[in-house]
Every structure is written in C-alpha cells, then in structure tokens.
Coordinates of C-alpha atoms and ligand atoms in Angstrom, one line a residue:
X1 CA -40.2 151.8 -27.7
X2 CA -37.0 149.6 -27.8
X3 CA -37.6 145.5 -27.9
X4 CA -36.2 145.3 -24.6
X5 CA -38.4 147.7 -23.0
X6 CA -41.3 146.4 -25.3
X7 CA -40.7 143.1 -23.5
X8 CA -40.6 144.6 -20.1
X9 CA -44.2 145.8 -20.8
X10 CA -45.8 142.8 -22.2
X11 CA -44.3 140.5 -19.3
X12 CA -45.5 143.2 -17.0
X13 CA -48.0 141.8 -14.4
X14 CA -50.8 144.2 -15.2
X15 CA -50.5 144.3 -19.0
X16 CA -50.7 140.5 -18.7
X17 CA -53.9 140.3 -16.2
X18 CA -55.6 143.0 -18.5
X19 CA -54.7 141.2 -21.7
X20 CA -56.3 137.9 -20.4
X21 CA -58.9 140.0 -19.6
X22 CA -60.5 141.3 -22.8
X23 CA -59.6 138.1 -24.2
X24 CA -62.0 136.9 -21.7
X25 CA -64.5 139.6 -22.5
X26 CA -63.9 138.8 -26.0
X27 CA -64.5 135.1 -25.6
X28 CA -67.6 135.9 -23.5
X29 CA -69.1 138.7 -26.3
X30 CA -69.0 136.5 -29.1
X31 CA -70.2 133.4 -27.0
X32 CA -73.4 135.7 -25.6
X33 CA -73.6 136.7 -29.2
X34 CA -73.9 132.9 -30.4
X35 CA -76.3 132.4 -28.0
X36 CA -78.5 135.4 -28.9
X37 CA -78.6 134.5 -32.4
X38 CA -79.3 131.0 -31.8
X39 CA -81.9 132.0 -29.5
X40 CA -82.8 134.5 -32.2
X41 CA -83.4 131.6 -34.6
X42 CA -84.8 129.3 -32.8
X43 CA -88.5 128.2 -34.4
X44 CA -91.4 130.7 -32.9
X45 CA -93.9 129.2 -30.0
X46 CA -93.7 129.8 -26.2
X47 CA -91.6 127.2 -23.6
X48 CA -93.8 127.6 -20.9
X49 CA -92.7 127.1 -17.2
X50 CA -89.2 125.3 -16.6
X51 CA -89.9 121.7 -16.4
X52 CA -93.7 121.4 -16.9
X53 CA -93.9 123.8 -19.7
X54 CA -97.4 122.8 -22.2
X55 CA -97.4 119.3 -20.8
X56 CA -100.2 119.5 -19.0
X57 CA -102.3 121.3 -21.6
X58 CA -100.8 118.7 -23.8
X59 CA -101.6 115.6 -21.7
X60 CA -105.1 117.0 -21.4
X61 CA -105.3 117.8 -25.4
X62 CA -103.9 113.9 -25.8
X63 CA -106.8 112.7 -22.7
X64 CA -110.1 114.2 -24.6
X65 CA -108.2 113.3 -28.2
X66 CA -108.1 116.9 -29.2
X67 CA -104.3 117.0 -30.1
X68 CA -105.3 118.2 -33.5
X69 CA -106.8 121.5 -31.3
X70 CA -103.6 121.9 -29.7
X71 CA -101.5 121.3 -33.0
X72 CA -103.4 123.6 -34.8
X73 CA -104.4 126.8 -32.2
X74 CA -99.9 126.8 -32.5
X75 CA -100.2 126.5 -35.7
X76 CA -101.9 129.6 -36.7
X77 CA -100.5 131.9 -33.5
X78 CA -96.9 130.3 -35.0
X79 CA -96.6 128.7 -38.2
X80 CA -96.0 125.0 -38.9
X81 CA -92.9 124.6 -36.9
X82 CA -93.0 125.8 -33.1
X83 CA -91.5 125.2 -30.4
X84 CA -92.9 124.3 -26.4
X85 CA -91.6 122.3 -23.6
X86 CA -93.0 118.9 -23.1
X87 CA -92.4 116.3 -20.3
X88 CA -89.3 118.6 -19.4
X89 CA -87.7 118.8 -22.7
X90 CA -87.9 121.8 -25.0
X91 CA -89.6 120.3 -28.2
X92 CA -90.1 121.6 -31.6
X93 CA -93.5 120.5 -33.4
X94 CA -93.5 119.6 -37.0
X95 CA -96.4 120.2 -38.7
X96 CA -97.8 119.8 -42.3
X97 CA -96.7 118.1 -45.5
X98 CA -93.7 119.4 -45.7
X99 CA -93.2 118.5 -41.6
X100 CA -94.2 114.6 -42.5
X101 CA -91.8 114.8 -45.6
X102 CA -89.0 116.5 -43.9
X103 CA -89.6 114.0 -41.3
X104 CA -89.0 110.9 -42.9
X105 CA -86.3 111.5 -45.1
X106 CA -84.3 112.8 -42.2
X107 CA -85.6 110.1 -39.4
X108 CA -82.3 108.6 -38.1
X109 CA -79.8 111.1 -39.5
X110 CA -80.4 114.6 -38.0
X111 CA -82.4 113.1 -35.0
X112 CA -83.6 109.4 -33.2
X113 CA -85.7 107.2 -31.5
X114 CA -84.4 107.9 -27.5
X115 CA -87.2 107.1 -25.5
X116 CA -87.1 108.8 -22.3
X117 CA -89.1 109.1 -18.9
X118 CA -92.0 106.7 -18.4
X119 CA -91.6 105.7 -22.1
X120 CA -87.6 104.5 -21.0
X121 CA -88.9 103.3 -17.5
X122 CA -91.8 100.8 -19.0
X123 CA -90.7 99.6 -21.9
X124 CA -87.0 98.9 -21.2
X125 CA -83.6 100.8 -22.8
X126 CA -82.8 97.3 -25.3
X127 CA -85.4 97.3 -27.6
X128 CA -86.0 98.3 -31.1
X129 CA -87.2 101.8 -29.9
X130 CA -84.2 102.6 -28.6
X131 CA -81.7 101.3 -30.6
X132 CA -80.6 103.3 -33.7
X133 CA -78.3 103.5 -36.9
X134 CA -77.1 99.9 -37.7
X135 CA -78.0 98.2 -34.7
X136 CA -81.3 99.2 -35.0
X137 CA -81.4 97.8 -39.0
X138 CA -79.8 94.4 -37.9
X139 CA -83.0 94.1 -35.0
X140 CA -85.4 95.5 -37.5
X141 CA -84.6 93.3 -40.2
X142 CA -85.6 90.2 -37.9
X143 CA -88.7 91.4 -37.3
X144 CA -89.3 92.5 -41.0
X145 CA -88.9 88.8 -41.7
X146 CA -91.6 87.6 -39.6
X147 CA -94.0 90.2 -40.4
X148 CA -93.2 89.6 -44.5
X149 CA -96.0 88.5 -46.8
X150 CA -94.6 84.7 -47.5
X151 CA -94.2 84.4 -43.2
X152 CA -97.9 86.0 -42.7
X153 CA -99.7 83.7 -45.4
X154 CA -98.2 80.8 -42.8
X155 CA -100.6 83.2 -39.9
X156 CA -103.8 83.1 -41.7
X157 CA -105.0 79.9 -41.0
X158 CA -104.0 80.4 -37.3
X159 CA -105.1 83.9 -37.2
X160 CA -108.4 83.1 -38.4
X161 CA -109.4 80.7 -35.9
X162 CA -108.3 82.5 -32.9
X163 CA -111.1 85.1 -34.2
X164 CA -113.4 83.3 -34.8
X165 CA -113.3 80.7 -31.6
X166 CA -113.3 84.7 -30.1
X167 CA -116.5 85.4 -31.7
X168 CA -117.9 82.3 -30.8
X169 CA -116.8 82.6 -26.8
X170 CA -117.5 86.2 -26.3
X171 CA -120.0 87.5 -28.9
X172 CA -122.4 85.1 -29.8
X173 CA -125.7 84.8 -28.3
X174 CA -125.5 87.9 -26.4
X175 CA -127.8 91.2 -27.3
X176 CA -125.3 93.5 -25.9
X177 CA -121.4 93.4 -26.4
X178 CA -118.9 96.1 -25.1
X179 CA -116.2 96.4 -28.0
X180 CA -113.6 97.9 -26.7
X181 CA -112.6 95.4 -23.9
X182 CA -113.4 92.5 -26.4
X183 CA -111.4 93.6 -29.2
X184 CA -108.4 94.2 -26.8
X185 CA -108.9 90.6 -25.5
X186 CA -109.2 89.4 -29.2
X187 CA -106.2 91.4 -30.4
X188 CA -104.2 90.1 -27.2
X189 CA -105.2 86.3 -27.7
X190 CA -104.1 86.6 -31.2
X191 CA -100.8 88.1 -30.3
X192 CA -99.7 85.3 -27.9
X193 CA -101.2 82.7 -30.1
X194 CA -99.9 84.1 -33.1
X195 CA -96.3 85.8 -32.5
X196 CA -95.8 83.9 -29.2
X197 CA -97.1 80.4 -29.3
X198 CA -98.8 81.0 -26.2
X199 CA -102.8 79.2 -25.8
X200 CA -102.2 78.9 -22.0
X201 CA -105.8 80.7 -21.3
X202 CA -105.3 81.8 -17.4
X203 CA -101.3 83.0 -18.4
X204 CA -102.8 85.1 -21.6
X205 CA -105.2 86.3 -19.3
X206 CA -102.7 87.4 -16.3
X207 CA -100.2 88.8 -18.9
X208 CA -103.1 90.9 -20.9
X209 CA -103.8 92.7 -16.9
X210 CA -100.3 93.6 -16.7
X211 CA -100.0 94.7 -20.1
X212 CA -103.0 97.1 -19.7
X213 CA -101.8 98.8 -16.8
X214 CA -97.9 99.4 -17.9
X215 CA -99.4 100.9 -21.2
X216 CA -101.2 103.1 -19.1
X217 CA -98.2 104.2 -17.7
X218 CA -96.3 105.3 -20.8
X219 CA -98.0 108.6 -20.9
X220 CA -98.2 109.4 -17.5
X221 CA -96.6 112.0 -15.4
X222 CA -93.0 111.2 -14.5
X223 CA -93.9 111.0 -11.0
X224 CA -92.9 107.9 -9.2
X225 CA -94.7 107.1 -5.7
X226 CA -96.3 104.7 -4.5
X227 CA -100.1 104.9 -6.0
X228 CA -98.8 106.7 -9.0
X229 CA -99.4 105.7 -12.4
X230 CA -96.3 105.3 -13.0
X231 CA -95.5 103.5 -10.1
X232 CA -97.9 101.0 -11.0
X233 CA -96.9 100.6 -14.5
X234 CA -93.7 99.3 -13.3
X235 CA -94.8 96.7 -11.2
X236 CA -96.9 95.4 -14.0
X237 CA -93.7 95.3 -16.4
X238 CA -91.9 93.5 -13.2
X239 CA -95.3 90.8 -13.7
X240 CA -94.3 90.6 -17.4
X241 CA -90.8 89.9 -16.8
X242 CA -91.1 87.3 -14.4
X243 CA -93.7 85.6 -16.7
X244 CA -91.9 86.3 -19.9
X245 CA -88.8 84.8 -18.5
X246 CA -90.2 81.1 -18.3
X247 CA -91.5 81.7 -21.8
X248 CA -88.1 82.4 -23.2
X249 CA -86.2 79.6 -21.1
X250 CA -89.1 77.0 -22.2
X251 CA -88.5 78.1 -25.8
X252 CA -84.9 78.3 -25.5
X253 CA -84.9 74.2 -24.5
X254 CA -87.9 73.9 -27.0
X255 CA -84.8 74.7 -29.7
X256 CA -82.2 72.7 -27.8
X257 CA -84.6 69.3 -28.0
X258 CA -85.4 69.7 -31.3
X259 CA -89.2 70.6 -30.1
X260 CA -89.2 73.4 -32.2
X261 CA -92.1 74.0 -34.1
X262 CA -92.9 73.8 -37.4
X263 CA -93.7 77.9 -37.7
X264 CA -91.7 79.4 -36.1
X265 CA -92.4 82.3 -33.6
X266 CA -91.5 85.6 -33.2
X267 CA -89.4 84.2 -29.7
X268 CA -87.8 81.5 -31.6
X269 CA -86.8 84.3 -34.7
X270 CA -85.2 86.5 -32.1
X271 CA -83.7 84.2 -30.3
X272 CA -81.9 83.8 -33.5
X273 CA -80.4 86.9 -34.3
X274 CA -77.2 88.3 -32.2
X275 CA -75.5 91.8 -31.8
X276 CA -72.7 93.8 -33.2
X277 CA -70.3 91.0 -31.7
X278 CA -72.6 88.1 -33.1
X279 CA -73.5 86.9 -29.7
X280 CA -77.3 86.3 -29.5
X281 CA -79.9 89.0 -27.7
X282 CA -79.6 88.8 -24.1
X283 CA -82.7 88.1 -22.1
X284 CA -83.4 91.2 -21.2
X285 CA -83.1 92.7 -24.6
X286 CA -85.6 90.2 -25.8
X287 CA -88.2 90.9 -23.0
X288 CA -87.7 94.5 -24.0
X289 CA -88.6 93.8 -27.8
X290 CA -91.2 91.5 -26.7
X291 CA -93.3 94.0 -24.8
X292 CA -92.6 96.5 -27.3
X293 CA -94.0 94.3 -29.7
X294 CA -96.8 93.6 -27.6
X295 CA -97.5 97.3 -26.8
X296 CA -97.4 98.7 -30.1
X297 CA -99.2 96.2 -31.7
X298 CA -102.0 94.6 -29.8
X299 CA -103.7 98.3 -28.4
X300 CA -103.7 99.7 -31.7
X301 CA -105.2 97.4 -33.7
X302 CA -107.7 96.9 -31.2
X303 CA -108.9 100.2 -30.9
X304 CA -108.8 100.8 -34.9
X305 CA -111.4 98.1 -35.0
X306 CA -113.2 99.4 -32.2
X307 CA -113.6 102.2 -34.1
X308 CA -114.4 101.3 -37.2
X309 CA -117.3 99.4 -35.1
X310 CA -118.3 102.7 -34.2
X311 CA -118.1 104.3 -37.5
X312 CA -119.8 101.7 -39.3
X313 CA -122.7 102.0 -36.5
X314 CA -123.2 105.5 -37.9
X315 CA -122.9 104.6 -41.6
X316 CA -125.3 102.3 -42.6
X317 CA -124.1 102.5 -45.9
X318 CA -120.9 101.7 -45.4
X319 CA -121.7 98.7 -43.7
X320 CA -123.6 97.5 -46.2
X321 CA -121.0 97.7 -48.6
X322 CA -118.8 95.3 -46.1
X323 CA -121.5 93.0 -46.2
X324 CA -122.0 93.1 -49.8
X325 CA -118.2 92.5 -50.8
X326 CA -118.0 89.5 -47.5
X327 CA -121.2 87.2 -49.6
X328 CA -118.9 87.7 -52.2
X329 CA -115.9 86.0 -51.1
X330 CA -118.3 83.7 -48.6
X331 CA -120.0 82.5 -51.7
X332 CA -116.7 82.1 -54.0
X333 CA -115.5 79.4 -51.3
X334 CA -117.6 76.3 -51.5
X335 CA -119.0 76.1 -47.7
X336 CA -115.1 76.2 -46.7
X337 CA -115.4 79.2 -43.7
X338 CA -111.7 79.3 -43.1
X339 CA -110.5 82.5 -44.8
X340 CA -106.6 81.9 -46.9
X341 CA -104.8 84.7 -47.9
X342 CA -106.0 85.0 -51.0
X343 CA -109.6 86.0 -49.8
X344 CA -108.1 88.5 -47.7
X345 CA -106.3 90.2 -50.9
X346 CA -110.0 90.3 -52.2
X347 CA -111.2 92.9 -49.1
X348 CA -110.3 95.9 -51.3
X349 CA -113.7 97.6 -50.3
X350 CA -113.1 96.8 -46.4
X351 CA -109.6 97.7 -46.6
X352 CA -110.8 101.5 -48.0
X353 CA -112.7 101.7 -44.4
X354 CA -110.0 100.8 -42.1
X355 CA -107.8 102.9 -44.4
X356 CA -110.7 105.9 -43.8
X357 CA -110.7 104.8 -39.9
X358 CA -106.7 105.3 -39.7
X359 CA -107.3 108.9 -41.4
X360 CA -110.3 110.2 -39.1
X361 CA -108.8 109.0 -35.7
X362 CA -105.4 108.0 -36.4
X363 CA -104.7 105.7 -33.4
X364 CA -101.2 107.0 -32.8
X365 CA -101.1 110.6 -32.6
X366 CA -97.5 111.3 -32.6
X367 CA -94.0 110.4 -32.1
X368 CA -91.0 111.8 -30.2
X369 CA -87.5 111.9 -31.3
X370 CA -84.2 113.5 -30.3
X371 CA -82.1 115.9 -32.6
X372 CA -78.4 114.6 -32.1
X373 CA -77.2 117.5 -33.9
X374 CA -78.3 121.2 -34.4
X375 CA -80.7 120.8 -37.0
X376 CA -81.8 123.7 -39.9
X377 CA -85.3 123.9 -40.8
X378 CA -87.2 126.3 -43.0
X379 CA -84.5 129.2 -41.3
X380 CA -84.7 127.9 -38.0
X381 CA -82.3 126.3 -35.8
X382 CA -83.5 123.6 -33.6
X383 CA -80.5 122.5 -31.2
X384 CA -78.8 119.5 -30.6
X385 CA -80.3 117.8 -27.3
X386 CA -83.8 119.3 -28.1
X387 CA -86.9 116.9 -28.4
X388 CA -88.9 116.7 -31.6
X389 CA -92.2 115.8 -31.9
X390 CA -94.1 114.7 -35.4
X391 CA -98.4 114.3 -35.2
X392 CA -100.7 112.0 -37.6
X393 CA -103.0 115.4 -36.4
X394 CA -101.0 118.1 -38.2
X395 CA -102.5 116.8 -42.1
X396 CA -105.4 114.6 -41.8
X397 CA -107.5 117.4 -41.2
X398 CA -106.7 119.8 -43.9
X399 CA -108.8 120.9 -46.2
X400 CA -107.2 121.4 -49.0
X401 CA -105.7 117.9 -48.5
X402 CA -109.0 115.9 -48.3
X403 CA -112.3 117.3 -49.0
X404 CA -114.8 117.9 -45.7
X405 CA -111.9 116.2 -44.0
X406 CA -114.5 115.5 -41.0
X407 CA -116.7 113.3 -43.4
X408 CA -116.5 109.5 -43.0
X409 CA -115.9 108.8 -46.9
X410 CA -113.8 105.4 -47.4
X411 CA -114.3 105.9 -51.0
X412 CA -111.7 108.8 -51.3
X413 CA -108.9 105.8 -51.2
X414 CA -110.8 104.3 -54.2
X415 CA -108.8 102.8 -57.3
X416 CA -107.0 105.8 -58.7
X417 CA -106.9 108.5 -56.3
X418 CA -104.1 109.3 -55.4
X419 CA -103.4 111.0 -52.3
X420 CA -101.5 114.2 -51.7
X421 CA -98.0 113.3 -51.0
X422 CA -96.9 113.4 -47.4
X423 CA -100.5 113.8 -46.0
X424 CA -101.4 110.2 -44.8
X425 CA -98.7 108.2 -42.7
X426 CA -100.8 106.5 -40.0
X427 CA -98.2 103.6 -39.6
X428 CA -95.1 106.7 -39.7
X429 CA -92.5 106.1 -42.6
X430 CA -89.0 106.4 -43.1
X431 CA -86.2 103.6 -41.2
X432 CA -88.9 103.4 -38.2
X433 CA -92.0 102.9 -40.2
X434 CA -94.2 100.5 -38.2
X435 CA -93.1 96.8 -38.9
X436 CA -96.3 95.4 -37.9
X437 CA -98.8 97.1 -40.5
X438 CA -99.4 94.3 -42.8
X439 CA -99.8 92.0 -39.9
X440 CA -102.2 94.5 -38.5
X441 CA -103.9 94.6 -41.8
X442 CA -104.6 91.0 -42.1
X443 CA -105.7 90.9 -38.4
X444 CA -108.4 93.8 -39.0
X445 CA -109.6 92.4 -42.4
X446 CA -110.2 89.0 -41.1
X447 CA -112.0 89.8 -37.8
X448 CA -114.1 92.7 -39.9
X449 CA -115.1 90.4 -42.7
X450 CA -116.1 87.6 -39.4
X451 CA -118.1 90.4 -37.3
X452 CA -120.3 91.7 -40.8
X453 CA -120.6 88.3 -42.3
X454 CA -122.1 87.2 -38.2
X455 CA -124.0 90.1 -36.5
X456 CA -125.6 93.5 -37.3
X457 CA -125.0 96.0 -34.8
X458 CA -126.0 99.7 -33.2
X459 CA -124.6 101.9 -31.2
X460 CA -126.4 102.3 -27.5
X461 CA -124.9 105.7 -26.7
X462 CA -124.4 107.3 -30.4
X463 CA -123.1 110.5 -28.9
X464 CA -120.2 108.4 -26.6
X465 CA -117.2 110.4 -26.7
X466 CA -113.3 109.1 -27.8
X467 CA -111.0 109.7 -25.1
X468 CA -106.7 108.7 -25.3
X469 CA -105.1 106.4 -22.7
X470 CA -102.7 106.1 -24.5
X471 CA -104.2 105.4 -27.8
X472 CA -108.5 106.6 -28.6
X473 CA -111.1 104.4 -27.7
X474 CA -115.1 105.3 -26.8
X475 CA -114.7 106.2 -23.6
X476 CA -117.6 103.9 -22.0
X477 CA -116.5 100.8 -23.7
X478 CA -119.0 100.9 -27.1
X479 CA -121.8 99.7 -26.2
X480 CA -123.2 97.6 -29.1
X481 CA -126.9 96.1 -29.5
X482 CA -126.1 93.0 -31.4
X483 CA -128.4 91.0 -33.5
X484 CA -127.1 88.3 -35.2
X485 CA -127.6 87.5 -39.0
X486 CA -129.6 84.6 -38.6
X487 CA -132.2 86.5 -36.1
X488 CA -132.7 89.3 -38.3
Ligands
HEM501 C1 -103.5 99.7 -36.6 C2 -102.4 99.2 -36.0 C3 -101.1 99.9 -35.9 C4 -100.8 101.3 -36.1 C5 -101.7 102.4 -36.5 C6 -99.4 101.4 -35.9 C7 -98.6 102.6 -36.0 C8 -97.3 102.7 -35.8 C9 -96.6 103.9 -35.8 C10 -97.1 105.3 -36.2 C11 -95.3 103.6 -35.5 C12 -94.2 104.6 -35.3 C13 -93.2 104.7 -36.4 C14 -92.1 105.7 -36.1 O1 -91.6 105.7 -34.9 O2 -91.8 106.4 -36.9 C15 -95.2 102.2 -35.2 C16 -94.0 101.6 -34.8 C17 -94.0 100.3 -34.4 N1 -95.0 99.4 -34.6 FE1 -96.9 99.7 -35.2 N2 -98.8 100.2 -35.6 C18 -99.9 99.3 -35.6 C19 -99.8 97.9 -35.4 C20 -98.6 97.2 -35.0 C21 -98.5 95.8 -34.9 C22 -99.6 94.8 -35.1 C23 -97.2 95.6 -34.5 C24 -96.6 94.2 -34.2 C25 -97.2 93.1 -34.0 C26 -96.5 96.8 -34.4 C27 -95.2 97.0 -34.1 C28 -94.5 98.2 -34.1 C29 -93.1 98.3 -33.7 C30 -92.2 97.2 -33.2 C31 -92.8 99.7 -33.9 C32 -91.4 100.3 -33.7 C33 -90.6 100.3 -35.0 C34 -89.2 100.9 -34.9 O3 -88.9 101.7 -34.0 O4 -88.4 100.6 -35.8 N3 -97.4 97.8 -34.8 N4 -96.4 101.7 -35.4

C-alpha cells in the first residue's frame, strides 16, 4: 500500500469508527478485568443485602452484648479478616493480634476517624472524632494537657468529694441501691463539676436527660421520623446546644473579667486553642468536642464500675482483697478521709480488677474507620471508600491469649506478667487512643476504694443479664442489697 492510499484508509470513516471501537473494547476488557481481580481479592465474608447488609444481625449481636459471637462464628467460616456490609457501608472486620497491631500502627495513615450516619448527626462534624492528620494532633494535644498527670493531681481533691457527697446523697442509709442509674448520675456530676465547672444541680440534672437519650441515638437505625430514635436523639443534642451555649458565653466573659478561676476547665483550655489559621474554635466546634467529651467519657466509666459492682458481687474474694488493700491506705492517713493522689498510686490491687473488668466486658466494643486509600492486608485488598471496623471482642477471649478467658481472675495483670502483645487495648491505641483513660482511672479508683471502705453489697438478681445501648450495663439496673460497714 502506498502512503497516500495508506492515509486514505486510516482517515476513512469506518476504519476510524472501528478503531475507536476496540480501543473502547480494550479500555472496557482491562477495566472489567481490574475489577474482577479486585473483586477477586477482596477479604472473604458475605455483603449481605444492598444497604442493610449484617446490620441488623449486628445491631442485635451489639443489643444482647454478644458481638464476640458474631466476630467469631465469621471468624471461623472466614478467617480473621472478612468482609460484610454494616449501616450501608461495605466493611472489612479486623480481627486478632495481628488485626489490633496492624490497626494501630496504621490508624490515621491507610484509613480515619469519619464518623458517619447517626454517629455524624449527634455528635456534630467539628470535633476531635472527626478531625484527622494535623488538625486532629493540634485538638488532641489540648486535651492531652488537661487530662496529664500534673493537671489531674489538681482533680483529686475535687473529684473526691463530688463522690463522696454522691455516696452520701444517694447511697447511704438505703438497703437497696440500683447501680447503674447511680453511677451514671455520679460519673455525670463529676464531669460537669470536674471538666466543666458546672454544680448548678437542676442544669446537671436537665443536661444528664438529654445526654442519655442522644447517646442512645448513636447506634440507632439511620431512620429519621418523628418517634424515631434517632429523631429523638437530635432534639436532645438541640437541648444540649442551647444549654451549652450560655455555658460557653458565661465562661468566655468569665476570661474577659478576669473571673477566671484558679483551675482551669476543660471550656476555658479549649477556648484557648485555635485552628490551622490561629483563630480560636468556633462555638460550634467546641459544643461538638464538649459532647464528645461528655459522651465518651461519662457512660463508660459509669458502666465499668457498674460492672465491676457486679463482679465483685460474685467474687467474694475479690472483694475482700479491695477491702484489705482500702484499711491499708485508710489507716496510713491519720483520720484525714480526703484521698491525694498519692493514695490513689497505692490502689495497685484495685487497679488489677478494673483492669480484669475492662478485659471480660470491655465497655467499648469496637470502632469504625474509613480506608482513604486501597489498603493491602494479609493478600487482600480492601478499597478505598470502604468502612473498617476493629473489636475489643476479637482477643479478649482467646485462649491461648489468657487462660479460661471466661474466668474473673484480676490477678493475671499481677506484677510481672506480661501480657501478649496486641491482645488487650480496652482504651484503643495508636494517634486516637482514648485521651481520658487516666482520668477515668482515677475516677474508678477513688469511688471503688469509697463504695468498699462504706457498704458491703449483693446482688438481688445474680443471673441479670448485660445488654448494649450503646455501651453494657445489667439490663435491670443492678439491683444491690446494701449493708453498710458500720451495720454489719
Ligand atoms: C472506662 C472508661 C473509658 C473507656 C473504656 C474508653 C475507651 C475509649 C476507646 C476504646 C476509644 C477509641 C479510641 C479510638 O478511636 O481508637 C476512646 C476514645 C476517646 N475517649 Fe475514651 N474511654 C473511657 C473514658 C473516657 C473519658 C473519661 C474521657 C474524657 C473525659 C474519654 C474521652 C475520649 C475521647 C475524646 C476519645 C476520642 C479520641 C480521638 O478521637 O482522638 N474517654 N475511648
């Protein structure tokens, strides 16, 4: 063929059409092919119907607490990374030490925090949860420095007699006490006291309602209607903002007059810090951190020490052993009852059962995070967009990681055992690790070493079963039979 008639056919409208066309076809085969071997690698498990896919099975797995059932019934149909669809999103489970590990040395790089659905709706789109990379360390890093050891030996004193004006206003005197709503007002007092200067009894008491019901909504159905949970989960965080507004603008002329006070709160340390263009949080991204702050901290410790009411009602022993080690430091202080932070170091034995309580019923069972690139894992692929989800379920239960892992034994965190890497992380770990666990830790010590220094107790319905709304909790309120020390 000469060039000119070469030319002729390659500008020929056919030739052209059917050139474009295989490209096409081309373009389309390998694309199909990408997809097949993405699909191909994508980690083993079923994605269920569109939209709903396992959540219900999930949400009733979370309701009864048996997310460690449905962790580990995927586990052995599909190893320890499978996929399923929850609230909408295809999600890929990681499971095991290796999961944890994986997990937290990759937190923040392969995937992040992006809240989304009720979580999103209640607890706001400008707080810590949702903020990542450096704007997340700058926010972080103000709340690390309220919640560091030289800021929380300033609490104690504080701390301590919010608990035990508690004890003396709801628990003393009575026969019977219901645990679960007391420590939950306890918890709540000591977080407005404590983190927001607020005593105001009838306002702690109308934002502790709200609070309770827009928790509620967090891990509900993403339905909103009128008379949904949802739907009333948002009107309580509409309550919280209006109240939490006067808070901030009477703390923000608090700072203007020079009223501020001598320890500062958690308001007046955020109102401190300012974004990537150094102008201070707006007041919406403070209420946001607020009830973050509030959520994730007053619920859980509540319900740990709920527990470990529970569990020390069923070991005797172990209670004993409280007791023991409390007349200890009792007796070291000279008729002085306020506890300082040095006789809270001394709790080793009491801090080995809440340790123990974390393990058996770890109050938050998992996380959720969003990969924000396709992410490689043990030969998988797990695509960008996808959900991930890590459980406190997928180790505390192994056997070969603690020994009759369904025995309450607060002795195996004694002195020198060490525990297998990876296989306890009840306060997460890695750049979101929860900022609040020493605070917690001080708050449970003190109000343990109050209740078993006070009152012996028993359970009235041994057999009550733990139930998740969000977080676990004796699903009739733990009924206790109280006798107090002096009576007995
Ligand atoms: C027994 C009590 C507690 C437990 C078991 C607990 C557990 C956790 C866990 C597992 C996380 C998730 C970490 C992650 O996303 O990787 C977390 C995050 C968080 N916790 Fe706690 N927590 C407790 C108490 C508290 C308290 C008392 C506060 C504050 C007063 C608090 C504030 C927070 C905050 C703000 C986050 C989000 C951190 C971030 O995204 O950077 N928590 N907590």
């Amino acid at each position: 063929m000469e060039a000119k008639e070469f030319f002729l056919f390659l500008t020929d409208k056919t030739t052209i059409t059917s050139f474009i066309g295989v490209i096409v076809i081309c373009m389309v085969g390998m694309w199909m092919k990408k997809k097949k071997k993405r699909r191909n690698s994508l980690p083993p498990g079923t994605l269920g119907q569109p939209l709903v896919g396992e959540t219900i099975r999930f949400l009733r797995a979370f309701k009864l607490n048996k997310i460690d059932e449905f962790i580990s019934e995927r586990v052995v149909a599909y190893g320890p990374v499978f996929k399923t669809r929850l609230f909408g999103q295809p999600t890929v489970v990681f499971t095991g030490p290796a999961g944890n590990q994986f997990w937290l040395f990759n937190d923040g790089k392969l995937f992040h925090g992006n809240a989304r659905g009720p979580h999103r709706a209640i607890l706001g789109v400008n707080s810590l949860l949702d903020r990542n990379g450096e704007d997340h360390k700058r926010m972080r890093a103000a709340f690390m420095n309220f919640f560091a050891p030289e800021s929380l030996k300033k609490v104690v004193g504080n701390m301590d007699s919010v608990v035990r004006r508690h004890l003396d206003d709801f628990w003393e005197g009575r026969d019977l006490v219901h645990a679960v709503p007391l420590m939950k007002f306890q918890t709540f007092s000591v977080t407005c006291n404590v983190l927001f200067n607020l005593q105001d009894k009838d306002q702690v008491e109308e934002l502790r309602d709200h609070f309770t019901v827009a928790a509620e909504g967090i891990y509900s159905f993403p339905l909103n209607f009128p008379g949904s949970r949802l739907h009333r989960a948002l009107r309580a965080r509409s309550h919280i903002d209006r109240i939490l507004s006067s808070l901030i603008a009477r703390r923000k002329d608090d700072i203007l007059e020079g009223r501020e006070s001598s320890y500062p709160d958690l308001i007046s340390t955020l109102l401190k810090i300012t974004n990537n263009e150094g102008k201070p949080l707006s007041d919406q991204e403070l209420k946001d951190n607020i009830v973050v702050l509030t959520i994730a901290g007053y619920e859980t410790t509540a319900m740990t020490l709920a527990l470990m009411c529970k569990l020390l009602a069923a070991n005797p022993h172990c209670f004993h052993r409280i007791a023991q080690e409390s007349e200890e430091i009792v007796s070291g202080k000279c008729g002085e009852e306020q506890l300082t932070w040095e006789d809270v170091q001394r709790m080793k034995y009491l801090w080995m059962v809440v340790q123990e309580t974390l393990r058996i019923i770890p109050p938050v069972s998992g996380i959720f995070r969003q990969a924000i690139m396709d992410i490689v894992y043990e030969g998988y692929t797990i695509p960008k967009g996808w959900a991930l989800y890590w459980s406190n379920y997928s180790t505390v239960y192994l056997e070969d990681l603690f020994r009759e892992p369904h025995k309450f034994n607060p002795t195996r965190f004694e002195g020198s055992y060490r525990l297998p890497p990876y296989s306890f992380m009840p306060f997460g770990g890695g750049p979101r690790m929860c900022p609040g666990n020493e605070y917690a830790k001080l708050e449970i010590l003190i109000t343990m070493h109050h209740l078993v220094k006070r009152y012996r107790w028993i359970s009235e319905d041994p057999e009550e079963p733990i139930v998740r709304n969000p977080l676990c909790f004796p699903a009739r309120g733990l009924p206790l039979k109280l006798s107090s020390i002096q009576k007995a």
